[in-house]
């Protein structure tokens, strides 16, 4: 199987601080990773597409200076929420596509961010 | 404008019966469709997919049907089991890239 991990699974931070979330593909190399957020009882909304070694592509309405994405290797992408505010509280999920594989995206378990 | 829609927010089915989850899309450029299952506070789990060149794909208890002319796909689960209770998302991919567009999800409840 294809395993994607996220760390941390839960984080509580104070307003104005920054939080880094890691997404790792554990048993495969991923050319592309995606970052989603999900609000309660809503669908997954794509935030950005992260390609190894290049700048992330952000979806319309997502502030690239607020949500910093770094895809440093074929197995690791990080999302940093800078100067977090309570409205950033959400469930953040990453996914990855195999370097050599099909079209399936494999999702991480998600990170619950609560900004107080 | 939602390009992928799941019009039923919830569905309740008796154990052993068939569950049918529906999904409609508007973008004719989508060429690959996927179904994911999601439990609360967890990431989605891939279930089954179908290419636009096919009209049916079967994997165990799960079958996905695609009707391109109607821009409609459905996921059949038979027989349904209580452990199938979760939120199911359909997703579509355009041939221009790997980005997925998700529907709003349908919460399936399978009653014992």
PDB file of C-alpha atoms in Angstrom:
ATOM      1  CA  UNK A   1       0.000   0.000   0.000  1.00  0.00           C
ATOM      2  CA  UNK A   2       0.892   3.650  -0.124  1.00  0.00           C
ATOM      3  CA  UNK A   3       1.225   5.325   3.245  1.00  0.00           C
ATOM      4  CA  UNK A   4       1.192   9.045   3.835  1.00  0.00           C
ATOM      5  CA  UNK A   5       1.797  10.452   7.287  1.00  0.00           C
ATOM      6  CA  UNK A   6       1.189  13.875   8.753  1.00  0.00           C
ATOM      7  CA  UNK A   7       2.669  15.442  11.815  1.00  0.00           C
ATOM      8  CA  UNK A   8       1.352  16.683  14.124  1.00  0.00           C
ATOM      9  CA  UNK A   9      -2.105  15.156  14.182  1.00  0.00           C
ATOM     10  CA  UNK A  10      -3.397  17.922  16.418  1.00  0.00           C
ATOM     11  CA  UNK A  11      -2.017  21.316  17.289  1.00  0.00           C
ATOM     12  CA  UNK A  12      -3.305  24.194  19.338  1.00  0.00           C
ATOM     13  CA  UNK A  13      -1.575  27.513  18.977  1.00  0.00           C
ATOM     14  CA  UNK A  14      -2.092  31.090  19.980  1.00  0.00           C
ATOM     15  CA  UNK A  15      -3.182  33.746  17.563  1.00  0.00           C
ATOM     16  CA  UNK A  16      -0.222  35.364  15.814  1.00  0.00           C
ATOM     17  CA  UNK A  17       2.091  32.372  16.005  1.00  0.00           C
ATOM     18  CA  UNK A  18       3.171  30.114  13.148  1.00  0.00           C
ATOM     19  CA  UNK A  19       2.574  26.404  12.822  1.00  0.00           C
ATOM     20  CA  UNK A  20       4.356  23.914  10.594  1.00  0.00           C
ATOM     21  CA  UNK A  21       2.656  20.741   9.376  1.00  0.00           C
ATOM     22  CA  UNK A  22       4.669  17.953   7.784  1.00  0.00           C
ATOM     23  CA  UNK A  23       3.467  15.527   5.142  1.00  0.00           C
ATOM     24  CA  UNK A  24       5.561  12.475   4.343  1.00  0.00           C
ATOM     25  CA  UNK A  25       5.151   9.656   1.882  1.00  0.00           C
ATOM     26  CA  UNK A  26       6.539   6.709   3.822  1.00  0.00           C
ATOM     27  CA  UNK A  27       6.914   3.950   1.269  1.00  0.00           C
ATOM     28  CA  UNK A  28       6.996   5.731  -2.074  1.00  0.00           C
ATOM     29  CA  UNK A  29       8.371   8.796  -3.780  1.00  0.00           C
ATOM     30  CA  UNK A  30       5.907  11.525  -4.613  1.00  0.00           C
ATOM     31  CA  UNK A  31       6.444  14.008  -7.399  1.00  0.00           C
ATOM     32  CA  UNK A  32       3.402  15.947  -6.398  1.00  0.00           C
ATOM     33  CA  UNK A  33       1.747  16.574  -3.082  1.00  0.00           C
ATOM     34  CA  UNK A  34      -1.444  18.457  -2.456  1.00  0.00           C
ATOM     35  CA  UNK A  35      -2.682  20.412   0.521  1.00  0.00           C
ATOM     36  CA  UNK A  36      -6.377  20.557   1.349  1.00  0.00           C
ATOM     37  CA  UNK A  37      -8.415  22.014   4.130  1.00  0.00           C
ATOM     38  CA  UNK A  38     -11.781  20.838   5.290  1.00  0.00           C
ATOM     39  CA  UNK A  39     -14.258  22.803   7.352  1.00  0.00           C
ATOM     40  CA  UNK A  40     -16.842  20.909   9.407  1.00  0.00           C
ATOM     41  CA  UNK A  41     -19.372  19.080   7.272  1.00  0.00           C
ATOM     42  CA  UNK A  42     -17.874  20.450   4.085  1.00  0.00           C
ATOM     43  CA  UNK A  43     -15.877  18.984   1.261  1.00  0.00           C
ATOM     44  CA  UNK A  44     -12.145  19.045   0.850  1.00  0.00           C
ATOM     45  CA  UNK A  45     -10.946  22.283  -0.682  1.00  0.00           C
ATOM     46  CA  UNK A  46      -7.659  22.230  -2.534  1.00  0.00           C
ATOM     47  CA  UNK A  47      -5.308  24.909  -1.253  1.00  0.00           C
ATOM     48  CA  UNK A  48      -2.186  24.297  -3.269  1.00  0.00           C
ATOM     49  CA  UNK A  49      -0.215  21.864  -5.370  1.00  0.00           C
ATOM     50  CA  UNK A  50       3.328  21.196  -4.273  1.00  0.00           C
ATOM     51  CA  UNK A  51       5.948  19.904  -6.700  1.00  0.00           C
ATOM     52  CA  UNK A  52       9.361  18.772  -5.544  1.00  0.00           C
ATOM     53  CA  UNK A  53      12.009  21.351  -6.249  1.00  0.00           C
ATOM     54  CA  UNK A  54       9.714  24.050  -7.507  1.00  0.00           C
ATOM     55  CA  UNK A  55       7.320  26.659  -6.203  1.00  0.00           C
ATOM     56  CA  UNK A  56       3.883  25.594  -5.125  1.00  0.00           C
ATOM     57  CA  UNK A  57       0.848  26.487  -7.165  1.00  0.00           C
ATOM     58  CA  UNK A  58      -1.870  28.083  -5.067  1.00  0.00           C
ATOM     59  CA  UNK A  59      -5.573  27.996  -5.717  1.00  0.00           C
ATOM     60  CA  UNK A  60      -7.482  31.207  -6.122  1.00  0.00           C
ATOM     61  CA  UNK A  61      -8.169  32.877  -2.824  1.00  0.00           C
ATOM     62  CA  UNK A  62      -5.367  31.132  -0.941  1.00  0.00           C
ATOM     63  CA  UNK A  63      -2.704  33.529   0.328  1.00  0.00           C
ATOM     64  CA  UNK A  64       0.711  32.187  -0.581  1.00  0.00           C
ATOM     65  CA  UNK A  65       2.431  34.400   1.968  1.00  0.00           C
ATOM     66  CA  UNK A  66       0.230  33.058   4.722  1.00  0.00           C
ATOM     67  CA  UNK A  67       0.367  29.397   3.785  1.00  0.00           C
ATOM     68  CA  UNK A  68       3.995  28.659   3.002  1.00  0.00           C
ATOM     69  CA  UNK A  69       4.656  25.385   1.252  1.00  0.00           C
ATOM     70  CA  UNK A  70       8.034  23.736   0.891  1.00  0.00           C
ATOM     71  CA  UNK A  71       8.540  20.495  -1.009  1.00  0.00           C
ATOM     72  CA  UNK A  72      12.157  19.791  -0.209  1.00  0.00           C
ATOM     73  CA  UNK A  73      12.332  16.162  -1.251  1.00  0.00           C
ATOM     74  CA  UNK A  74      10.338  13.469  -2.996  1.00  0.00           C
ATOM     75  CA  UNK A  75       8.991  12.287   0.345  1.00  0.00           C
ATOM     76  CA  UNK A  76       8.390  15.479   2.313  1.00  0.00           C
ATOM     77  CA  UNK A  77       6.240  18.561   1.933  1.00  0.00           C
ATOM     78  CA  UNK A  78       5.580  21.100   4.670  1.00  0.00           C
ATOM     79  CA  UNK A  79       2.807  23.618   5.137  1.00  0.00           C
ATOM     80  CA  UNK A  80       3.487  26.537   7.456  1.00  0.00           C
ATOM     81  CA  UNK A  81       0.547  28.619   8.574  1.00  0.00           C
ATOM     82  CA  UNK A  82       2.076  31.988   9.407  1.00  0.00           C
ATOM     83  CA  UNK A  83       0.590  34.465  11.847  1.00  0.00           C
ATOM     84  CA  UNK A  84      -2.311  32.134  12.484  1.00  0.00           C
ATOM     85  CA  UNK A  85      -5.738  33.511  13.347  1.00  0.00           C
ATOM     86  CA  UNK A  86      -8.803  31.752  14.745  1.00  0.00           C
ATOM     87  CA  UNK A  87     -10.354  31.622  11.273  1.00  0.00           C
ATOM     88  CA  UNK A  88      -7.433  29.440  10.187  1.00  0.00           C
ATOM     89  CA  UNK A  89      -8.682  26.746  12.535  1.00  0.00           C
ATOM     90  CA  UNK A  90      -9.487  23.795  10.313  1.00  0.00           C
ATOM     91  CA  UNK A  91      -8.598  20.249   9.362  1.00  0.00           C
ATOM     92  CA  UNK A  92      -5.622  20.244   7.014  1.00  0.00           C
ATOM     93  CA  UNK A  93      -5.019  17.179   4.851  1.00  0.00           C
ATOM     94  CA  UNK A  94      -2.203  16.415   2.475  1.00  0.00           C
ATOM     95  CA  UNK A  95      -2.106  13.890  -0.331  1.00  0.00           C
ATOM     96  CA  UNK A  96       0.565  12.487  -2.580  1.00  0.00           C
ATOM     97  CA  UNK A  97       0.835  10.900  -5.994  1.00  0.00           C
ATOM     98  CA  UNK A  98       3.419   8.201  -6.643  1.00  0.00           C
ATOM     99  CA  UNK A  99       6.406   9.054  -8.789  1.00  0.00           C
ATOM    100  CA  UNK A 100       5.699   5.949 -10.838  1.00  0.00           C
ATOM    101  CA  UNK A 101       2.080   5.029 -10.561  1.00  0.00           C
ATOM    102  CA  UNK A 102      -1.497   5.749 -11.447  1.00  0.00           C
ATOM    103  CA  UNK A 103      -3.822   8.589 -10.808  1.00  0.00           C
ATOM    104  CA  UNK A 104      -4.739   7.834  -7.233  1.00  0.00           C
ATOM    105  CA  UNK A 105      -3.960  10.364  -4.577  1.00  0.00           C
ATOM    106  CA  UNK A 106      -3.069   8.865  -1.227  1.00  0.00           C
ATOM    107  CA  UNK A 107      -4.122  10.971   1.697  1.00  0.00           C
ATOM    108  CA  UNK A 108      -2.553  11.596   5.031  1.00  0.00           C
ATOM    109  CA  UNK A 109      -4.577  11.292   8.238  1.00  0.00           C
ATOM    110  CA  UNK A 110      -4.979  15.040   8.550  1.00  0.00           C
ATOM    111  CA  UNK A 111      -3.969  17.676  11.091  1.00  0.00           C
ATOM    112  CA  UNK A 112      -6.491  19.443  13.299  1.00  0.00           C
ATOM    113  CA  UNK A 113      -5.357  23.024  13.833  1.00  0.00           C
ATOM    114  CA  UNK A 114      -7.007  25.109  16.521  1.00  0.00           C
ATOM    115  CA  UNK A 115      -5.982  28.723  16.886  1.00  0.00           C
ATOM    116  CA  UNK A 116      -6.992  30.355  20.149  1.00  0.00           C
TER     117      UNK A 116
ATOM    118  CA  UNK B   1     -19.842  26.866  -9.395  1.00  0.00           C
ATOM    119  CA  UNK B   2     -19.543  23.283  -8.233  1.00  0.00           C
ATOM    120  CA  UNK B   3     -18.159  21.085 -10.961  1.00  0.00           C
ATOM    121  CA  UNK B   4     -18.719  17.905  -8.969  1.00  0.00           C
ATOM    122  CA  UNK B   5     -21.921  17.480  -7.018  1.00  0.00           C
ATOM    123  CA  UNK B   6     -23.229  14.883  -4.646  1.00  0.00           C
ATOM    124  CA  UNK B   7     -26.838  15.866  -4.217  1.00  0.00           C
ATOM    125  CA  UNK B   8     -27.634  13.528  -1.357  1.00  0.00           C
ATOM    126  CA  UNK B   9     -25.945  14.663   1.855  1.00  0.00           C
ATOM    127  CA  UNK B  10     -26.904  11.451   3.601  1.00  0.00           C
ATOM    128  CA  UNK B  11     -28.112   7.935   2.915  1.00  0.00           C
ATOM    129  CA  UNK B  12     -29.371   5.266   5.298  1.00  0.00           C
ATOM    130  CA  UNK B  13     -29.342   1.607   4.291  1.00  0.00           C
ATOM    131  CA  UNK B  14     -30.056  -1.662   6.045  1.00  0.00           C
ATOM    132  CA  UNK B  15     -27.182  -4.076   6.507  1.00  0.00           C
ATOM    133  CA  UNK B  16     -27.008  -6.585   3.657  1.00  0.00           C
ATOM    134  CA  UNK B  17     -28.805  -4.343   1.186  1.00  0.00           C
ATOM    135  CA  UNK B  18     -27.295  -2.326  -1.640  1.00  0.00           C
ATOM    136  CA  UNK B  19     -26.002   1.202  -1.113  1.00  0.00           C
ATOM    137  CA  UNK B  20     -26.022   3.470  -4.137  1.00  0.00           C
ATOM    138  CA  UNK B  21     -24.171   6.762  -3.936  1.00  0.00           C
ATOM    139  CA  UNK B  22     -24.526   9.210  -6.772  1.00  0.00           C
ATOM    140  CA  UNK B  23     -22.332  11.909  -8.222  1.00  0.00           C
ATOM    141  CA  UNK B  24     -22.853  14.374 -11.067  1.00  0.00           C
ATOM    142  CA  UNK B  25     -20.296  16.503 -12.839  1.00  0.00           C
ATOM    143  CA  UNK B  26     -20.428  19.348 -15.300  1.00  0.00           C
ATOM    144  CA  UNK B  27     -16.933  19.482 -16.782  1.00  0.00           C
ATOM    145  CA  UNK B  28     -16.673  17.276 -19.853  1.00  0.00           C
ATOM    146  CA  UNK B  29     -12.860  17.515 -19.655  1.00  0.00           C
ATOM    147  CA  UNK B  30     -12.757  15.235 -16.604  1.00  0.00           C
ATOM    148  CA  UNK B  31     -11.245  11.927 -17.655  1.00  0.00           C
ATOM    149  CA  UNK B  32     -10.765  10.026 -14.420  1.00  0.00           C
ATOM    150  CA  UNK B  33     -13.069   9.578 -11.474  1.00  0.00           C
ATOM    151  CA  UNK B  34     -12.414   8.299  -7.992  1.00  0.00           C
ATOM    152  CA  UNK B  35     -14.349   7.440  -4.863  1.00  0.00           C
ATOM    153  CA  UNK B  36     -12.946   8.009  -1.407  1.00  0.00           C
ATOM    154  CA  UNK B  37     -14.216   6.975   1.996  1.00  0.00           C
ATOM    155  CA  UNK B  38     -13.626   9.202   4.981  1.00  0.00           C
ATOM    156  CA  UNK B  39     -14.066   8.770   8.701  1.00  0.00           C
ATOM    157  CA  UNK B  40     -14.205  11.798  11.012  1.00  0.00           C
ATOM    158  CA  UNK B  41     -10.807  13.316  11.811  1.00  0.00           C
ATOM    159  CA  UNK B  42      -9.070  11.043   9.327  1.00  0.00           C
ATOM    160  CA  UNK B  43      -7.838  11.501   5.788  1.00  0.00           C
ATOM    161  CA  UNK B  44      -9.820  10.046   2.887  1.00  0.00           C
ATOM    162  CA  UNK B  45      -9.091   6.478   1.860  1.00  0.00           C
ATOM    163  CA  UNK B  46      -9.078   5.575  -1.812  1.00  0.00           C
ATOM    164  CA  UNK B  47     -11.767   3.054  -2.703  1.00  0.00           C
ATOM    165  CA  UNK B  48     -12.153   2.629  -6.415  1.00  0.00           C
ATOM    166  CA  UNK B  49     -11.681   4.573  -9.627  1.00  0.00           C
ATOM    167  CA  UNK B  50     -12.767   4.556 -13.228  1.00  0.00           C
ATOM    168  CA  UNK B  51     -11.358   5.973 -16.415  1.00  0.00           C
ATOM    169  CA  UNK B  52     -13.630   7.854 -18.770  1.00  0.00           C
ATOM    170  CA  UNK B  53     -13.060   5.215 -21.421  1.00  0.00           C
ATOM    171  CA  UNK B  54     -14.883   2.661 -19.300  1.00  0.00           C
ATOM    172  CA  UNK B  55     -18.426   2.489 -18.021  1.00  0.00           C
ATOM    173  CA  UNK B  56     -17.953   0.058 -15.168  1.00  0.00           C
ATOM    174  CA  UNK B  57     -15.267  -0.996 -12.745  1.00  0.00           C
ATOM    175  CA  UNK B  58     -15.728  -3.607 -10.057  1.00  0.00           C
ATOM    176  CA  UNK B  59     -13.642  -4.417  -6.999  1.00  0.00           C
ATOM    177  CA  UNK B  60     -15.143  -6.833  -4.521  1.00  0.00           C
ATOM    178  CA  UNK B  61     -18.256  -5.330  -2.979  1.00  0.00           C
ATOM    179  CA  UNK B  62     -17.660  -1.994  -4.724  1.00  0.00           C
ATOM    180  CA  UNK B  63     -18.698  -1.186  -8.266  1.00  0.00           C
ATOM    181  CA  UNK B  64     -18.490   2.196  -9.936  1.00  0.00           C
ATOM    182  CA  UNK B  65     -20.628   3.002 -12.960  1.00  0.00           C
ATOM    183  CA  UNK B  66     -19.971   5.889 -15.305  1.00  0.00           C
ATOM    184  CA  UNK B  67     -22.513   7.385 -17.677  1.00  0.00           C
ATOM    185  CA  UNK B  68     -20.590   9.935 -19.712  1.00  0.00           C
ATOM    186  CA  UNK B  69     -23.541  11.175 -21.712  1.00  0.00           C
ATOM    187  CA  UNK B  70     -25.364  12.002 -18.484  1.00  0.00           C
ATOM    188  CA  UNK B  71     -22.173  13.140 -16.733  1.00  0.00           C
ATOM    189  CA  UNK B  72     -23.114  10.878 -13.876  1.00  0.00           C
ATOM    190  CA  UNK B  73     -21.336   8.256 -11.856  1.00  0.00           C
ATOM    191  CA  UNK B  74     -22.450   6.049  -9.050  1.00  0.00           C
ATOM    192  CA  UNK B  75     -20.883   3.815  -6.442  1.00  0.00           C
ATOM    193  CA  UNK B  76     -22.661   0.592  -5.554  1.00  0.00           C
ATOM    194  CA  UNK B  77     -21.819  -1.247  -2.362  1.00  0.00           C
ATOM    195  CA  UNK B  78     -23.317  -4.682  -2.014  1.00  0.00           C
ATOM    196  CA  UNK B  79     -23.856  -6.132   0.466  1.00  0.00           C
ATOM    197  CA  UNK B  80     -23.608  -3.112   2.728  1.00  0.00           C
ATOM    198  CA  UNK B  81     -21.968  -3.607   6.108  1.00  0.00           C
ATOM    199  CA  UNK B  82     -22.085  -1.462   9.262  1.00  0.00           C
ATOM    200  CA  UNK B  83     -18.367  -0.812   8.828  1.00  0.00           C
ATOM    201  CA  UNK B  84     -19.151   0.940   5.553  1.00  0.00           C
ATOM    202  CA  UNK B  85     -20.722   3.777   7.512  1.00  0.00           C
ATOM    203  CA  UNK B  86     -18.658   6.845   6.634  1.00  0.00           C
ATOM    204  CA  UNK B  87     -18.666   9.883   4.367  1.00  0.00           C
ATOM    205  CA  UNK B  88     -18.062   9.071   0.713  1.00  0.00           C
ATOM    206  CA  UNK B  89     -16.557  11.605  -1.646  1.00  0.00           C
ATOM    207  CA  UNK B  90     -16.465  11.354  -5.392  1.00  0.00           C
ATOM    208  CA  UNK B  91     -13.648  13.170  -7.147  1.00  0.00           C
ATOM    209  CA  UNK B  92     -12.831  13.972 -10.727  1.00  0.00           C
ATOM    210  CA  UNK B  93      -9.567  14.651 -12.485  1.00  0.00           C
ATOM    211  CA  UNK B  94      -8.973  16.590 -15.675  1.00  0.00           C
ATOM    212  CA  UNK B  95      -6.527  15.270 -18.250  1.00  0.00           C
ATOM    213  CA  UNK B  96      -4.461  18.444 -17.974  1.00  0.00           C
ATOM    214  CA  UNK B  97      -3.095  17.616 -14.554  1.00  0.00           C
ATOM    215  CA  UNK B  98      -3.381  15.651 -11.349  1.00  0.00           C
ATOM    216  CA  UNK B  99      -5.640  18.032  -9.467  1.00  0.00           C
ATOM    217  CA  UNK B 100      -8.799  16.483  -8.085  1.00  0.00           C
ATOM    218  CA  UNK B 101     -12.122  18.229  -7.728  1.00  0.00           C
ATOM    219  CA  UNK B 102     -14.215  16.797  -4.914  1.00  0.00           C
ATOM    220  CA  UNK B 103     -17.933  16.567  -4.450  1.00  0.00           C
ATOM    221  CA  UNK B 104     -19.521  17.621  -1.196  1.00  0.00           C
ATOM    222  CA  UNK B 105     -19.730  14.112   0.187  1.00  0.00           C
ATOM    223  CA  UNK B 106     -22.539  11.760   1.163  1.00  0.00           C
ATOM    224  CA  UNK B 107     -22.790  10.368   4.660  1.00  0.00           C
ATOM    225  CA  UNK B 108     -23.696   6.680   4.486  1.00  0.00           C
ATOM    226  CA  UNK B 109     -25.201   4.998   7.508  1.00  0.00           C
ATOM    227  CA  UNK B 110     -25.584   1.240   7.393  1.00  0.00           C
ATOM    228  CA  UNK B 111     -27.917  -0.009  10.072  1.00  0.00           C
ATOM    229  CA  UNK B 112     -27.455  -3.477  11.543  1.00  0.00           C
TER     230      UNK B 112
END
